[in-house]
Coordinates of N, CA and C in Angstrom, one line a residue:
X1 N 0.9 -1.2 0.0 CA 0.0 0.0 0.0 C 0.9 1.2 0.0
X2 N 0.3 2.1 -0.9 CA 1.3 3.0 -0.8 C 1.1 4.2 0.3
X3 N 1.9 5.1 0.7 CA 2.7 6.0 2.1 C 1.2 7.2 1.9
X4 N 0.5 7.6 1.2 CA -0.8 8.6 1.0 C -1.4 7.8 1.7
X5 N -1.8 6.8 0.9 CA -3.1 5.8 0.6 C -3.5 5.4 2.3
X6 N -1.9 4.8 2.9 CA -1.6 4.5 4.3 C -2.6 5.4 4.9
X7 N -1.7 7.1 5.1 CA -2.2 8.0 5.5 C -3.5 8.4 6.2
X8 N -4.2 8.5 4.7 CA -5.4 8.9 4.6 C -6.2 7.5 5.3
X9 N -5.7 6.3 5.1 CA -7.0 5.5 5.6 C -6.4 5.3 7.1
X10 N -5.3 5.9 7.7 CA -5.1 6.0 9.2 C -5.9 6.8 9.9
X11 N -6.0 8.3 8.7 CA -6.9 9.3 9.7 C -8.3 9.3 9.5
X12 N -8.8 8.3 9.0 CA -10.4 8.1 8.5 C -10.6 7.4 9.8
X13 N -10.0 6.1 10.0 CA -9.8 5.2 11.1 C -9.6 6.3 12.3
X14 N -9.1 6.7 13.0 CA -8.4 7.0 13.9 C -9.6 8.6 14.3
X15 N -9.7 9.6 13.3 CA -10.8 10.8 13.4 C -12.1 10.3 13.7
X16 N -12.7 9.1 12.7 CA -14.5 8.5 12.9 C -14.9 8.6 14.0
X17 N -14.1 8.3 15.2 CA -15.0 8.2 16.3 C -15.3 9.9 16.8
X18 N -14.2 10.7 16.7 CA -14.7 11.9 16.8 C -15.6 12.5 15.7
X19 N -15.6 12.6 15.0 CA -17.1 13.1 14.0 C -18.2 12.3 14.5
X20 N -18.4 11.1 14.7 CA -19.6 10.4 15.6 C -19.8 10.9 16.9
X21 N -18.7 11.6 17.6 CA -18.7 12.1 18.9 C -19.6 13.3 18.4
X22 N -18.8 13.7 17.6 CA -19.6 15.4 16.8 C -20.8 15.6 16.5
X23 N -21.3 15.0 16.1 CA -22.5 14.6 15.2 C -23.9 14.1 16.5
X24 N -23.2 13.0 17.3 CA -23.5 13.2 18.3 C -24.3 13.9 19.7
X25 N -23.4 14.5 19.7 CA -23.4 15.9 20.7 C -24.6 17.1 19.8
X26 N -24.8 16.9 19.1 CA -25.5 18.0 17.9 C -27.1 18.0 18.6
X27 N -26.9 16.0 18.7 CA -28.3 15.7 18.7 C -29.0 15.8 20.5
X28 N -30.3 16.0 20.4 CA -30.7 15.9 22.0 C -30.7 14.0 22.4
X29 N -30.5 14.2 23.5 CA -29.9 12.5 23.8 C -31.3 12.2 24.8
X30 N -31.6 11.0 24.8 CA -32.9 10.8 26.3 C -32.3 9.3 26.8
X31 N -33.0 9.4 27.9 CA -32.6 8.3 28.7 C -33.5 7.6 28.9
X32 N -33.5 6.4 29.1 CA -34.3 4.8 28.3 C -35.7 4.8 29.3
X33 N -35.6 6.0 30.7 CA -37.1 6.6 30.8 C -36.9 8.2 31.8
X34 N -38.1 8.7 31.2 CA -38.1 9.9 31.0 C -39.5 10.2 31.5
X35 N -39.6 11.9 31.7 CA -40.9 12.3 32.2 C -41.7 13.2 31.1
X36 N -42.5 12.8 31.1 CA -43.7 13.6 30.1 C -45.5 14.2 30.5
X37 N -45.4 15.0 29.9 CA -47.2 15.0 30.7 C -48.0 14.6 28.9
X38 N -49.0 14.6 29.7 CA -50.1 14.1 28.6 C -50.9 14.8 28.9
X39 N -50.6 15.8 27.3 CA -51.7 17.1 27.3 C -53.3 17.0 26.9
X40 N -54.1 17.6 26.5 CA -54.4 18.9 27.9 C -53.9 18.8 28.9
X41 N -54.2 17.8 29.6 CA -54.4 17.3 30.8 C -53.1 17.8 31.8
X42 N -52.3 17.5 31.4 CA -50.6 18.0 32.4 C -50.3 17.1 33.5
X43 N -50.6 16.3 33.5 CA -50.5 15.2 34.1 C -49.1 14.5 34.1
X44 N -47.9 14.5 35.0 CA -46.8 14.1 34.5 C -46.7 13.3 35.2
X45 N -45.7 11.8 34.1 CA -45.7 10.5 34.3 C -44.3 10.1 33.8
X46 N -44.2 8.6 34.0 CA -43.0 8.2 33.5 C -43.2 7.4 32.5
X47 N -41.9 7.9 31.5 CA -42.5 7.3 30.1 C -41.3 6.1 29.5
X48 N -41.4 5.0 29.2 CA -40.1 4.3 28.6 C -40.0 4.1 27.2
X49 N -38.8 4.5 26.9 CA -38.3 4.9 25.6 C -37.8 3.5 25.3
X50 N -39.1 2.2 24.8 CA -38.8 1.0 24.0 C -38.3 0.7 22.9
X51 N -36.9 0.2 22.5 CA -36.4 0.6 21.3 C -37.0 -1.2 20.6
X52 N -37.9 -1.8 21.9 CA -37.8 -2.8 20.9 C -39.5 -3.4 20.9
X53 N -40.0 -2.1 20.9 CA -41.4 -2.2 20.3 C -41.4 -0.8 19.2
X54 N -42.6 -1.4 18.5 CA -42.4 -0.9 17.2 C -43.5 0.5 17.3
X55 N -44.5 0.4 17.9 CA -45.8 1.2 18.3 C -45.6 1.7 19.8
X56 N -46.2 3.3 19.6 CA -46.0 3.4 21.5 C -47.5 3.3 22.0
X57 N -47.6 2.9 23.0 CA -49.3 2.5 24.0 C -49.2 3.5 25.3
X58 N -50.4 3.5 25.7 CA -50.8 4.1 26.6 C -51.6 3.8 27.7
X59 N -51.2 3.7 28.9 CA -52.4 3.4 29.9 C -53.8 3.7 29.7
X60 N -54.2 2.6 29.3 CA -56.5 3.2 29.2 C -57.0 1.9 29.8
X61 N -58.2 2.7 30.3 CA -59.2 1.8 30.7 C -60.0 1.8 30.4
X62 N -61.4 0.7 30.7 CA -62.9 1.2 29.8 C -63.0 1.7 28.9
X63 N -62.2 1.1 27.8 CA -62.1 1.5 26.6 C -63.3 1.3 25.8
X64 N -63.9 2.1 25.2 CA -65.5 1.7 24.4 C -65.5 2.4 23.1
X65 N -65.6 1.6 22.1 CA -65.1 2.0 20.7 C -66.7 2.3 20.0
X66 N -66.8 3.3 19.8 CA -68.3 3.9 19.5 C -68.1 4.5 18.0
X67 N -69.8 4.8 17.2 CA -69.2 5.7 16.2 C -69.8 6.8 16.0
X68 N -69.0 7.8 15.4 CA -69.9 9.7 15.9 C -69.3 9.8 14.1
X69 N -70.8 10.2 13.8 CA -70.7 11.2 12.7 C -70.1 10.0 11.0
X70 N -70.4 8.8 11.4 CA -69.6 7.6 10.7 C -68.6 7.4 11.0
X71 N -67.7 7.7 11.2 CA -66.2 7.7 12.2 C -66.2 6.7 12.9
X72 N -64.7 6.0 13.4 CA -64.6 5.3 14.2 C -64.1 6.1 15.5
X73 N -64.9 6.2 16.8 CA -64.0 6.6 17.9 C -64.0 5.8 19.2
X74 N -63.3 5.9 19.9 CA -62.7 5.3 21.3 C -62.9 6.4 22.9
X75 N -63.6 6.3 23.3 CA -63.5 6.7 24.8 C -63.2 5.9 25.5
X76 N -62.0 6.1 26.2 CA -61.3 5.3 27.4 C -60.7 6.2 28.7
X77 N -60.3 5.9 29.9 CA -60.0 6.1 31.1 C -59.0 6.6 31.0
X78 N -57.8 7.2 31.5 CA -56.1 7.0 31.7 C -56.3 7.3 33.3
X79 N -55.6 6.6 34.1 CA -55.7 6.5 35.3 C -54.3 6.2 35.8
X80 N -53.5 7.0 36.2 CA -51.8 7.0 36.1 C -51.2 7.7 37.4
X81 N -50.2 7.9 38.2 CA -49.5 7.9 39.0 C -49.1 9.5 39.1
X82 N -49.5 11.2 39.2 CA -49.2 11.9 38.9 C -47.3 11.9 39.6
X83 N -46.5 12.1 38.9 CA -45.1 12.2 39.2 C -45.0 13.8 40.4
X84 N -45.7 14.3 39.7 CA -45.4 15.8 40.5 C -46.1 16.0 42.0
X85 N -47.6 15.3 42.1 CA -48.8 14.9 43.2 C -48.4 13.4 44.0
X86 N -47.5 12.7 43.3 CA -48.0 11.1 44.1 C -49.1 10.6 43.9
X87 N -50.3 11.6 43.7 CA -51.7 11.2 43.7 C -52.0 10.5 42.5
X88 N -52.5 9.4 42.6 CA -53.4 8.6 41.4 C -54.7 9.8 40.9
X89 N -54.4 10.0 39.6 CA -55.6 10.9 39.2 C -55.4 9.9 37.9
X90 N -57.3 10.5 37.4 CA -57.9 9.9 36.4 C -58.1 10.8 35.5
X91 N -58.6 10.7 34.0 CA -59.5 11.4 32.9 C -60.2 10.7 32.2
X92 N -61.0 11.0 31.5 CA -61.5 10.0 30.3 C -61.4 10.8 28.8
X93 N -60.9 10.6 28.2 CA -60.5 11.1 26.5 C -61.4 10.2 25.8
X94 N -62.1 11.1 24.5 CA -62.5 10.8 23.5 C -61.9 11.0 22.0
X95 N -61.7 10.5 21.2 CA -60.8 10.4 20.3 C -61.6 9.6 18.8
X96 N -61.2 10.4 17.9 CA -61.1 9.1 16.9 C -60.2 8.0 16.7
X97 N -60.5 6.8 16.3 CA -59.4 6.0 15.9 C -58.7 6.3 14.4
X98 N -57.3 6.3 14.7 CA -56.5 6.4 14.1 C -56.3 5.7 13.0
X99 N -56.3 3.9 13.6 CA -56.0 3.1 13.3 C -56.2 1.6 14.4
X100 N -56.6 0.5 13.7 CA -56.4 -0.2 14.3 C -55.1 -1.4 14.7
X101 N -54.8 -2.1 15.6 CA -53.2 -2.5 15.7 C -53.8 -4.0 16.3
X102 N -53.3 -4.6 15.4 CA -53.4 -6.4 15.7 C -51.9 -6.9 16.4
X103 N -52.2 -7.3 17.7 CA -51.0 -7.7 18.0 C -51.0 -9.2 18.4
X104 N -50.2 -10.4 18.1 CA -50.1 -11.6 18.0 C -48.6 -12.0 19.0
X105 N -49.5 -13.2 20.1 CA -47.8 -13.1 21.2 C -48.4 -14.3 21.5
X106 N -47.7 -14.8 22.7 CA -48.2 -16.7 23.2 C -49.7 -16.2 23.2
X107 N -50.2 -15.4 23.8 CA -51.4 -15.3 24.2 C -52.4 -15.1 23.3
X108 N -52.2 -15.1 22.1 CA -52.7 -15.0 20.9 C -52.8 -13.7 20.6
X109 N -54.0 -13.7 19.8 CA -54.1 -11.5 19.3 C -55.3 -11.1 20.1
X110 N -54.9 -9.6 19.9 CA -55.0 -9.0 20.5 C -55.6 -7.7 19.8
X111 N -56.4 -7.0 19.6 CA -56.8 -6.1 19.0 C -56.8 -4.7 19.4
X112 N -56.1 -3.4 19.2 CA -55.9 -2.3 20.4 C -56.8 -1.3 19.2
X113 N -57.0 -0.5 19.9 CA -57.8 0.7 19.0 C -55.8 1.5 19.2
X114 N -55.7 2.8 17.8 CA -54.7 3.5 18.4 C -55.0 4.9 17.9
X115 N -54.9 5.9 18.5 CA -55.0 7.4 18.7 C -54.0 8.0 18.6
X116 N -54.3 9.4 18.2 CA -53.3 10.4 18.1 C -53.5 11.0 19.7
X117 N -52.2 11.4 20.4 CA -52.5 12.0 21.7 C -51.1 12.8 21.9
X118 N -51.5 13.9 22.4 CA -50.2 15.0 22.4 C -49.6 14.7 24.0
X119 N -48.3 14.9 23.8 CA -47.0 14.8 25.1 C -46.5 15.7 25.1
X120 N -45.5 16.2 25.8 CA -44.9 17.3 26.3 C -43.4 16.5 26.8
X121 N -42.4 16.4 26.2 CA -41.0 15.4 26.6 C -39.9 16.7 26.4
X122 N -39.5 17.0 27.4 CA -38.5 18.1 27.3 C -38.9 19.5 27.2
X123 N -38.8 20.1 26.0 CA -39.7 21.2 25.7 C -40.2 21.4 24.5
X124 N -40.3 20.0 24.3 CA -41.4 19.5 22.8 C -42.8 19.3 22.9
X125 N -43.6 19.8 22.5 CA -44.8 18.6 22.6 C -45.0 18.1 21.0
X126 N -45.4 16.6 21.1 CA -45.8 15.8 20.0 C -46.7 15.2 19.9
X127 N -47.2 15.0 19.1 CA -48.9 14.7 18.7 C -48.3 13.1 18.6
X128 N -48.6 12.1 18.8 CA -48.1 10.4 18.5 C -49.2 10.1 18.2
X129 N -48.9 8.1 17.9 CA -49.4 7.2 17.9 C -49.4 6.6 19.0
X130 N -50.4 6.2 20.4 CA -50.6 5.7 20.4 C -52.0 4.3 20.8
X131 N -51.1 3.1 21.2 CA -52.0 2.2 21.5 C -52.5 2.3 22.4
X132 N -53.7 2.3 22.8 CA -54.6 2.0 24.4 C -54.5 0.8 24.7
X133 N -54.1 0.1 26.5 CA -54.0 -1.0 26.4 C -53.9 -0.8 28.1
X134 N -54.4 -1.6 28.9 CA -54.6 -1.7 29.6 C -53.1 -1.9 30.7
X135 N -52.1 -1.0 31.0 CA -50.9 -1.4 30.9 C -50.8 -1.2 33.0
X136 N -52.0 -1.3 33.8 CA -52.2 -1.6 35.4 C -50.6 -2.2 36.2
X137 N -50.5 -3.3 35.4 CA -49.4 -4.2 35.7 C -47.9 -4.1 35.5
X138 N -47.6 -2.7 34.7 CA -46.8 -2.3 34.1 C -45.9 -1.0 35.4
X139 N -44.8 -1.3 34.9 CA -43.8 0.0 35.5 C -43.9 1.2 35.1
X140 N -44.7 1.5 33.7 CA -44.3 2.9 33.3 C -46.0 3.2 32.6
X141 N -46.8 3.7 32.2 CA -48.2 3.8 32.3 C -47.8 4.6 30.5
X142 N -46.9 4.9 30.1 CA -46.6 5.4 29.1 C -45.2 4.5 28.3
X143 N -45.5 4.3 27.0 CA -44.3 3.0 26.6 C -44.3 4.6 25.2
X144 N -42.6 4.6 24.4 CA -42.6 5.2 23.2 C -42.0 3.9 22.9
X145 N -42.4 3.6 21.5 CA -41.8 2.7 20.6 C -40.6 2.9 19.4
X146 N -40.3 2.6 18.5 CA -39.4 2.8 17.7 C -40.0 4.5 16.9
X147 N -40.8 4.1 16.7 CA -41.7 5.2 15.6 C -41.5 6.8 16.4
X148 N -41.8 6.5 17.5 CA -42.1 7.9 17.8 C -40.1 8.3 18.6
X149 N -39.5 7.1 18.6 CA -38.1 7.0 19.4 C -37.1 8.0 18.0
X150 N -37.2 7.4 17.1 CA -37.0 7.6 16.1 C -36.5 9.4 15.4
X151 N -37.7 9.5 15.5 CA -37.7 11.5 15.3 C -37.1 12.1 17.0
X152 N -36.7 11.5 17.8 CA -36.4 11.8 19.0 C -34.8 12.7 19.2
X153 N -34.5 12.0 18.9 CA -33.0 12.3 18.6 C -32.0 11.0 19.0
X154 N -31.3 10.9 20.0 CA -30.8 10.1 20.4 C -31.2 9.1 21.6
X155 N -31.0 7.6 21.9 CA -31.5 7.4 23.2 C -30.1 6.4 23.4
X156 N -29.9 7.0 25.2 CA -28.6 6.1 25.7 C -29.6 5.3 26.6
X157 N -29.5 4.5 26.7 CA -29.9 3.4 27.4 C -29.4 3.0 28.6
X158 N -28.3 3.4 29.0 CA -27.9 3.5 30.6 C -27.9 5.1 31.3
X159 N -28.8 5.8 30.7 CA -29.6 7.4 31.5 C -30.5 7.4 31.5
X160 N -31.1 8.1 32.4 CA -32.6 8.1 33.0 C -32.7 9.8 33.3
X161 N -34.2 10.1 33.2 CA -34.3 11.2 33.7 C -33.7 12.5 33.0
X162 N -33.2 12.5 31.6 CA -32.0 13.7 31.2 C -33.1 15.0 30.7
X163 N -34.6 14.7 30.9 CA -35.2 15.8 30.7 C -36.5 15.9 31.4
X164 N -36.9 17.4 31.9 CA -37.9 17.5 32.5 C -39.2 18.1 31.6
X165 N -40.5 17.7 31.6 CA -41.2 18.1 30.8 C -41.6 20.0 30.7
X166 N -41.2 20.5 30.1 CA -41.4 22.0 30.5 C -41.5 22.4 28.8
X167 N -42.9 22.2 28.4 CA -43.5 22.9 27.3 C -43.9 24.3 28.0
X168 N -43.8 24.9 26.6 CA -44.9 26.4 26.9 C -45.9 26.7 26.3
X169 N -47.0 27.5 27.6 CA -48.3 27.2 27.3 C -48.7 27.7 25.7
X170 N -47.5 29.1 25.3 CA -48.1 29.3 24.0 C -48.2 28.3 22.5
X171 N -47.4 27.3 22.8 CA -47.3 26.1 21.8 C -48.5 26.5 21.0
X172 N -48.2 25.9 19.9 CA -49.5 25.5 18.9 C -49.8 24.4 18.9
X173 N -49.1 23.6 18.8 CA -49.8 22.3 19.1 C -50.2 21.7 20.5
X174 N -50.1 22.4 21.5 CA -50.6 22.7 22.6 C -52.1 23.3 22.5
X175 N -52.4 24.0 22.1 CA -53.7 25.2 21.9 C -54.5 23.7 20.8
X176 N -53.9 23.1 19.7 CA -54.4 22.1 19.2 C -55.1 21.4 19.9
X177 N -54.0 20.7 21.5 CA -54.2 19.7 22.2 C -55.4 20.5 23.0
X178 N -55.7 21.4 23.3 CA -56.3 21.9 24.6 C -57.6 22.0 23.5
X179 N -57.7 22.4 22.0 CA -59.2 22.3 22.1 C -59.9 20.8 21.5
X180 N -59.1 19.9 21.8 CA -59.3 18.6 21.1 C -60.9 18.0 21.5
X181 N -60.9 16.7 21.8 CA -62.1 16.3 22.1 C -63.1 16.1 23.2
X182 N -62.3 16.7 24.4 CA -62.8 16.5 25.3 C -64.1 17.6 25.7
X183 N -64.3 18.6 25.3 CA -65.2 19.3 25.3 C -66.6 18.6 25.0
X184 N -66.5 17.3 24.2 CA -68.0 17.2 23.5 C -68.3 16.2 24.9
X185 N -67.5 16.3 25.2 CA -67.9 14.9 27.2 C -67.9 15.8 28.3
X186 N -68.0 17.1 28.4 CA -67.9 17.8 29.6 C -66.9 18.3 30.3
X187 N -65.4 17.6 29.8 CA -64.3 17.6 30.3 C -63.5 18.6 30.6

């Protein structure tokens, strides 16, 4: 090999890890669980950032899939741990379905209704996908999946906690979230 050729493929070798360091650093990093509220509502919870589910879900209960106006919609419960109160608080959301999500495991399938529902993770809020599912038995009442991990930026997997939920009230997609559907239930 000739004395350039060497050269150049020493400092390609030897630089890479710093340009990945670079490149890196650019991006916002999260840790594999994190705090979010779930808007309107503001309710802040803990959320896990699952790199090895494909769809994110959400704590619901009494889920009842009805239909308004030909539409498919879902009213269900969320009944979660407030991070900020300790206190167990409730709501009930009404939604259209999004989509439906067939899920197949030992236990056979499973059918979830899945909704668009705004979060607040850092000083983002994002409108997602997710699944309703009855997650009682669960550590985290909020799961992100690949899909929504994805536009995130980075996620290290041995940090926790690297951001506090602190949207601002003037958001737009905030003011979105705040006139969504809860109005036609009293809410």
């Amino acid at each position: 090999m000739n004395k350039p050729l060497r050269h150049a493929l020493f400092a390609v070798f030897c630089l890479s890890p710093l340009v990945d360091t670079a490149i890196a650093d650019d991006e916002t990093t999260y840790g594999w669980v994190e705090k979010a509220t779930i808007e309107p509502w503001g309710t802040e919870v803990k959320v896990k950032l699952d790199s090895g589910a494909l769809t994110s879900s959400m704590q619901a209960e009494d889920i009842e899939e009805f239909e308004r106006d030909g539409d498919d919609w879902v009213r269900f419960t969320v009944e979660v741990e407030d991070e900020v109160s300790d206190d167990i608080v409730s709501k009930t959301f009404e939604r259209p379905v999004f989509r439906n999500l067939q899920v197949s495991g030992a236990g056979g399938e499973d059918h979830r209704p899945v909704v668009l529902m705004t979060i607040c993770m850092g000083e983002t809020l994002r409108e997602e996908q997710f699944s309703l599912e009855d997650r009682d038995d669960m550590n985290y009442p909020v799961l992100l999946g690949r899909r929504t991990i994805q536009s995130l930026g980075t996620l290290d997997v041995t940090e926790t906690f690297l951001h506090d939920a602190d949207c601002h009230e003037d958001s737009p997609l905030r003011a979105h979230a705040d006139k969504d559907y809860d109005e036609d239930i009293g809410i």
